[in-house]
Amino acid sequence: MGGTIRLFKFSGIQVYLHFSWFLVAAYQLTQRTGVYSSQIWAGYEYLSLFGIVLLHEFGHALACRQSGGTADQIVLWPLGGIAFVNPPRRPGAVLWSIAAGPLVNVLLVPVLYVALSLASQRANESPDLYVLIWYVFRINIALLIFNLLPVYPLDGGQILRALLWFPLGEIRSLQIASVVGLIGGAGLALLALMQWSFWLGLLAAFILSRAIAGWQYAKALVKEEEADRQARLVSTVPESERPSP
Ligand SMILES: [Zn+2]
């Protein structure tokens, strides 16, 4: 947890904030000049983004706990949030732990829509509030779509992996999802180069490194399975027939 500060604890889940978040917040605020009549609204906008990401991560953490897994930390950093979830090694438990995050964004769509309709009726009196809710509504939908991209380790990629786990098993599903993640990450890296975008590049690096880690974990699982099989083979051979060391 280097470089983070403790924010608060809710339902046994400790929330940390990475220091770089402040740098990006300051940068983002300078990018929003002229959108609102006062910069304080740009601050509210950034805090709303933070709130949405936090709710999304709590969706993961609470669903993971519900399915019998462990989840006690959430770290927020400029690329979003990470809920450290460890669901039981069953496809159903993994699917629910991952799907619950984007589901929070789905549930927020009608809530924000109602807020937007109410604010639009008072748009003349408080135009800043209307613009704020309009942006927050769009940010929520953008986050939902982005998270559902089937590129491992994004939520969509992990949902794909959990769905493949049912017919193909734990290892094969992870191998396929990791390869899709590598292809998606490489595509994003190319896009980052073409647009010369630092953030896209950082995101591509993150996706690529996690997809490689997923592939390596799948390899470790293959070895573990092989060792298990060898052990079972030995235990089925009667003691007298085992080669002496
Ligand atoms: Zn998520």
CSV table of C-alpha atoms and ligand atoms in Angstrom, one decimal:
chain,number,residue,atom,x,y,z
A,1,MET,CA,0.0,0.0,0.0
A,2,GLY,CA,2.9,2.3,-0.7
A,3,GLY,CA,2.1,5.9,-1.8
A,4,THR,CA,-1.5,5.7,-0.5
A,5,ILE,CA,-3.5,7.3,2.3
A,6,ARG,CA,-6.3,5.6,4.2
A,7,LEU,CA,-9.6,7.2,3.5
A,8,PHE,CA,-12.2,5.3,5.5
A,9,LYS,CA,-13.5,1.8,6.3
A,10,PHE,CA,-16.9,0.6,5.4
A,11,SER,CA,-18.3,-2.9,6.2
A,12,GLY,CA,-14.8,-4.1,7.0
A,13,ILE,CA,-13.5,-2.8,3.6
A,14,GLN,CA,-10.6,-0.3,3.9
A,15,VAL,CA,-10.5,2.3,1.2
A,16,TYR,CA,-7.1,3.8,0.1
A,17,LEU,CA,-6.4,6.7,-2.2
A,18,HIS,CA,-3.2,6.8,-4.2
A,19,PHE,CA,-1.3,10.1,-4.0
A,20,SER,CA,-1.1,10.4,-7.8
A,21,TRP,CA,-4.9,10.9,-7.7
A,22,PHE,CA,-4.4,14.5,-6.4
A,23,LEU,CA,-2.0,15.3,-9.3
A,24,VAL,CA,-4.5,14.1,-11.9
A,25,ALA,CA,-7.4,15.8,-10.1
A,26,ALA,CA,-5.5,19.1,-10.3
A,27,TYR,CA,-4.7,18.5,-14.0
A,28,GLN,CA,-8.3,17.6,-14.7
A,29,LEU,CA,-9.6,20.8,-13.0
A,30,THR,CA,-7.5,22.9,-15.4
A,31,GLN,CA,-9.0,21.0,-18.3
A,32,ARG,CA,-12.5,22.1,-17.3
A,33,THR,CA,-12.2,25.8,-17.3
A,34,GLY,CA,-15.1,27.5,-19.1
A,35,VAL,CA,-17.4,24.6,-18.7
A,36,TYR,CA,-19.0,25.9,-15.5
A,37,SER,CA,-19.5,29.5,-14.2
A,38,SER,CA,-17.2,28.6,-11.3
A,39,GLN,CA,-14.3,26.0,-10.9
A,40,ILE,CA,-16.0,24.6,-7.8
A,41,TRP,CA,-18.4,22.8,-10.1
A,42,ALA,CA,-15.5,21.2,-11.9
A,43,GLY,CA,-14.4,20.0,-8.5
A,44,TYR,CA,-17.9,18.5,-7.9
A,45,GLU,CA,-17.7,16.8,-11.2
A,46,TYR,CA,-14.4,15.1,-10.4
A,47,LEU,CA,-15.7,14.1,-7.0
A,48,SER,CA,-18.7,12.6,-8.7
A,49,LEU,CA,-16.5,10.5,-10.9
A,50,PHE,CA,-14.6,9.4,-7.8
A,51,GLY,CA,-18.0,8.5,-6.1
A,52,ILE,CA,-19.1,6.4,-9.1
A,53,VAL,CA,-15.8,4.5,-9.3
A,54,LEU,CA,-16.0,3.9,-5.5
A,55,LEU,CA,-19.6,2.5,-5.7
A,56,HIS,CA,-18.5,0.3,-8.6
A,57,GLU,CA,-15.6,-1.1,-6.6
A,58,PHE,CA,-17.9,-1.7,-3.6
A,59,GLY,CA,-20.2,-3.7,-5.9
A,60,HIS,CA,-17.2,-6.1,-6.6
A,61,ALA,CA,-16.1,-6.3,-3.0
A,62,LEU,CA,-19.6,-6.9,-1.5
A,63,ALA,CA,-20.5,-9.5,-4.2
A,64,CYS,CA,-17.3,-11.3,-3.6
A,65,ARG,CA,-18.0,-11.5,0.1
A,66,GLN,CA,-21.5,-12.7,-0.6
A,67,SER,CA,-20.2,-15.6,-2.6
A,68,GLY,CA,-17.9,-16.7,0.2
A,69,GLY,CA,-14.7,-15.0,-0.9
A,70,THR,CA,-12.5,-12.4,0.8
A,71,ALA,CA,-12.4,-8.7,-0.1
A,72,ASP,CA,-11.1,-6.1,2.4
A,73,GLN,CA,-9.3,-3.4,0.3
A,74,ILE,CA,-10.2,-0.9,-2.4
A,75,VAL,CA,-7.5,1.4,-3.9
A,76,LEU,CA,-8.5,4.4,-5.9
A,77,TRP,CA,-5.9,5.7,-8.4
A,78,PRO,CA,-6.1,7.9,-11.5
A,79,LEU,CA,-7.0,5.1,-13.8
A,80,GLY,CA,-10.0,4.2,-11.7
A,81,GLY,CA,-10.2,1.8,-8.8
A,82,ILE,CA,-9.1,-1.7,-7.8
A,83,ALA,CA,-11.1,-3.9,-5.5
A,84,PHE,CA,-8.8,-6.6,-4.2
A,85,VAL,CA,-11.2,-9.5,-4.4
A,86,ASN,CA,-10.5,-13.1,-3.9
A,87,PRO,CA,-13.6,-15.1,-4.8
A,88,PRO,CA,-13.8,-18.9,-4.3
A,89,ARG,CA,-12.4,-20.9,-7.3
A,90,ARG,CA,-15.8,-21.5,-8.8
A,91,PRO,CA,-17.0,-19.9,-12.1
A,92,GLY,CA,-20.4,-18.8,-10.6
A,93,ALA,CA,-18.6,-17.0,-7.7
A,94,VAL,CA,-16.1,-15.3,-10.0
A,95,LEU,CA,-18.9,-14.3,-12.4
A,96,TRP,CA,-21.0,-12.6,-9.7
A,97,SER,CA,-18.0,-10.9,-8.1
A,98,ILE,CA,-17.0,-9.3,-11.4
A,99,ALA,CA,-20.4,-8.6,-12.9
A,100,ALA,CA,-21.6,-6.8,-9.7
A,101,GLY,CA,-19.3,-3.8,-10.5
A,102,PRO,CA,-20.7,-2.9,-13.9
A,103,LEU,CA,-24.2,-3.7,-12.5
A,104,VAL,CA,-23.8,-0.8,-10.1
A,105,ASN,CA,-23.3,1.5,-13.2
A,106,VAL,CA,-26.4,0.0,-14.8
A,107,LEU,CA,-28.4,0.7,-11.7
A,108,LEU,CA,-27.1,4.3,-11.7
A,109,VAL,CA,-28.5,5.0,-15.2
A,110,PRO,CA,-32.1,5.4,-14.2
A,111,VAL,CA,-31.2,7.2,-11.0
A,112,LEU,CA,-29.1,9.7,-12.8
A,113,TYR,CA,-31.7,10.0,-15.6
A,114,VAL,CA,-34.3,11.1,-13.0
A,115,ALA,CA,-31.9,13.5,-11.5
A,116,LEU,CA,-31.1,14.9,-15.0
A,117,SER,CA,-34.9,15.3,-15.8
A,118,LEU,CA,-35.4,17.2,-12.5
A,119,ALA,CA,-32.3,19.4,-13.1
A,120,SER,CA,-33.4,20.2,-16.7
A,121,GLN,CA,-36.7,21.7,-15.3
A,122,ARG,CA,-34.6,24.1,-13.3
A,123,ALA,CA,-31.9,24.6,-15.9
A,124,ASN,CA,-32.6,28.3,-16.1
A,125,GLU,CA,-32.2,28.9,-12.4
A,126,SER,CA,-29.2,26.6,-11.8
A,127,PRO,CA,-27.5,25.9,-15.2
A,128,ASP,CA,-24.3,24.6,-13.5
A,129,LEU,CA,-26.2,21.9,-11.7
A,130,TYR,CA,-27.8,20.8,-14.9
A,131,VAL,CA,-24.4,20.7,-16.8
A,132,LEU,CA,-22.9,18.8,-13.9
A,133,ILE,CA,-25.5,16.1,-13.8
A,134,TRP,CA,-25.4,15.8,-17.6
A,135,TYR,CA,-21.7,15.2,-17.5
A,136,VAL,CA,-22.0,12.7,-14.6
A,137,PHE,CA,-24.7,10.9,-16.6
A,138,ARG,CA,-22.4,10.6,-19.5
A,139,ILE,CA,-19.3,9.6,-17.4
A,140,ASN,CA,-21.3,6.8,-15.8
A,141,ILE,CA,-22.4,5.4,-19.3
A,142,ALA,CA,-18.8,5.8,-20.6
A,143,LEU,CA,-17.4,3.9,-17.6
A,144,LEU,CA,-20.0,1.2,-18.1
A,145,ILE,CA,-19.2,0.7,-21.8
A,146,PHE,CA,-15.4,0.8,-21.2
A,147,ASN,CA,-15.5,-1.7,-18.3
A,148,LEU,CA,-17.6,-4.1,-20.4
A,149,LEU,CA,-15.0,-4.3,-23.2
A,150,PRO,CA,-14.1,-8.0,-23.4
A,151,VAL,CA,-10.4,-7.3,-22.8
A,152,TYR,CA,-8.9,-9.1,-19.8
A,153,PRO,CA,-8.3,-7.8,-17.1
A,154,LEU,CA,-11.2,-5.3,-17.7
A,155,ASP,CA,-14.5,-6.5,-16.1
A,156,GLY,CA,-15.8,-7.5,-19.6
A,157,GLY,CA,-12.7,-9.7,-20.1
A,158,GLN,CA,-13.1,-11.3,-16.7
A,159,ILE,CA,-16.8,-11.9,-17.3
A,160,LEU,CA,-15.9,-13.6,-20.6
A,161,ARG,CA,-13.4,-15.7,-18.7
A,162,ALA,CA,-16.0,-16.7,-16.1
A,163,LEU,CA,-18.5,-17.6,-18.8
A,164,LEU,CA,-15.9,-19.7,-20.6
A,165,TRP,CA,-14.9,-21.4,-17.3
A,166,PHE,CA,-18.3,-23.2,-17.2
A,167,PRO,CA,-17.7,-25.3,-20.4
A,168,LEU,CA,-13.9,-25.1,-20.7
A,169,GLY,CA,-12.6,-25.2,-17.1
A,170,GLU,CA,-10.4,-22.8,-15.0
A,171,ILE,CA,-7.2,-23.0,-17.0
A,172,ARG,CA,-8.4,-23.0,-20.6
A,173,SER,CA,-10.8,-20.1,-19.9
A,174,LEU,CA,-7.9,-18.0,-18.4
A,175,GLN,CA,-5.6,-18.8,-21.3
A,176,ILE,CA,-8.2,-17.7,-23.9
A,177,ALA,CA,-9.1,-14.5,-21.9
A,178,SER,CA,-5.4,-13.6,-21.5
A,179,VAL,CA,-4.8,-13.9,-25.2
A,180,VAL,CA,-7.8,-11.7,-26.0
A,181,GLY,CA,-6.5,-9.3,-23.3
A,182,LEU,CA,-3.0,-9.3,-25.0
A,183,ILE,CA,-4.6,-8.6,-28.4
A,184,GLY,CA,-6.8,-5.8,-27.0
A,185,GLY,CA,-3.9,-4.3,-25.0
A,186,ALA,CA,-1.7,-4.3,-28.1
A,187,GLY,CA,-4.5,-2.6,-30.1
A,188,LEU,CA,-4.9,0.0,-27.4
A,189,ALA,CA,-1.1,0.6,-27.4
A,190,LEU,CA,-1.2,1.2,-31.1
A,191,LEU,CA,-4.1,3.6,-30.7
A,192,ALA,CA,-2.1,5.4,-27.9
A,193,LEU,CA,0.9,5.8,-30.3
A,194,MET,CA,-1.3,7.0,-33.1
A,195,GLN,CA,-3.0,9.6,-30.9
A,196,TRP,CA,0.2,10.2,-28.8
A,197,SER,CA,-1.9,9.8,-25.7
A,198,PHE,CA,-0.1,9.3,-22.4
A,199,TRP,CA,-3.2,8.0,-20.6
A,200,LEU,CA,-4.1,5.5,-23.3
A,201,GLY,CA,-0.5,4.4,-23.2
A,202,LEU,CA,-0.6,3.9,-19.4
A,203,LEU,CA,-3.8,2.0,-19.7
A,204,ALA,CA,-2.4,-0.2,-22.5
A,205,ALA,CA,0.7,-0.9,-20.4
A,206,PHE,CA,-1.6,-1.9,-17.4
A,207,ILE,CA,-3.8,-4.2,-19.5
A,208,LEU,CA,-0.8,-5.8,-21.2
A,209,SER,CA,1.0,-6.5,-17.9
A,210,ARG,CA,-2.1,-8.0,-16.3
A,211,ALA,CA,-2.9,-10.1,-19.4
A,212,ILE,CA,0.7,-11.5,-19.3
A,213,ALA,CA,0.3,-12.1,-15.6
A,214,GLY,CA,-3.0,-14.0,-16.4
A,215,TRP,CA,-1.2,-16.1,-19.0
A,216,GLN,CA,1.6,-16.9,-16.5
A,217,TYR,CA,-0.9,-17.8,-13.8
A,218,ALA,CA,-2.6,-20.2,-16.2
A,219,LYS,CA,0.8,-21.8,-16.9
A,220,ALA,CA,1.3,-22.2,-13.1
A,221,LEU,CA,-2.1,-23.9,-12.9
A,222,VAL,CA,-1.2,-26.3,-15.6
A,223,LYS,CA,2.0,-27.3,-13.6
A,224,GLU,CA,-0.1,-27.6,-10.4
A,225,GLU,CA,-2.6,-29.9,-12.2
A,226,GLU,CA,0.3,-32.0,-13.7
A,227,ALA,CA,1.9,-32.4,-10.2
A,228,ASP,CA,-1.5,-33.4,-8.8
A,229,ARG,CA,-1.9,-36.0,-11.5
A,230,GLN,CA,1.6,-37.4,-10.8
A,231,ALA,CA,0.8,-37.6,-7.1
A,232,ARG,CA,-2.4,-39.4,-7.7
A,233,LEU,CA,-0.7,-41.9,-10.1
A,234,VAL,CA,1.9,-42.7,-7.4
A,235,SER,CA,-0.7,-43.2,-4.7
A,236,THR,CA,-2.6,-45.7,-7.0
A,237,VAL,CA,0.5,-47.9,-7.5
A,238,PRO,CA,0.8,-50.4,-4.6
A,239,GLU,CA,3.7,-49.6,-2.3
A,240,SER,CA,5.6,-52.8,-3.2
A,241,GLU,CA,5.6,-51.9,-6.9
A,242,ARG,CA,7.0,-48.4,-6.4
A,243,PRO,CA,10.6,-47.9,-7.5
A,244,SER,CA,12.8,-47.5,-4.5
A,245,PRO,CA,14.6,-44.1,-4.4
B,1,ZN,ZN,-14.9,-3.3,-12.2
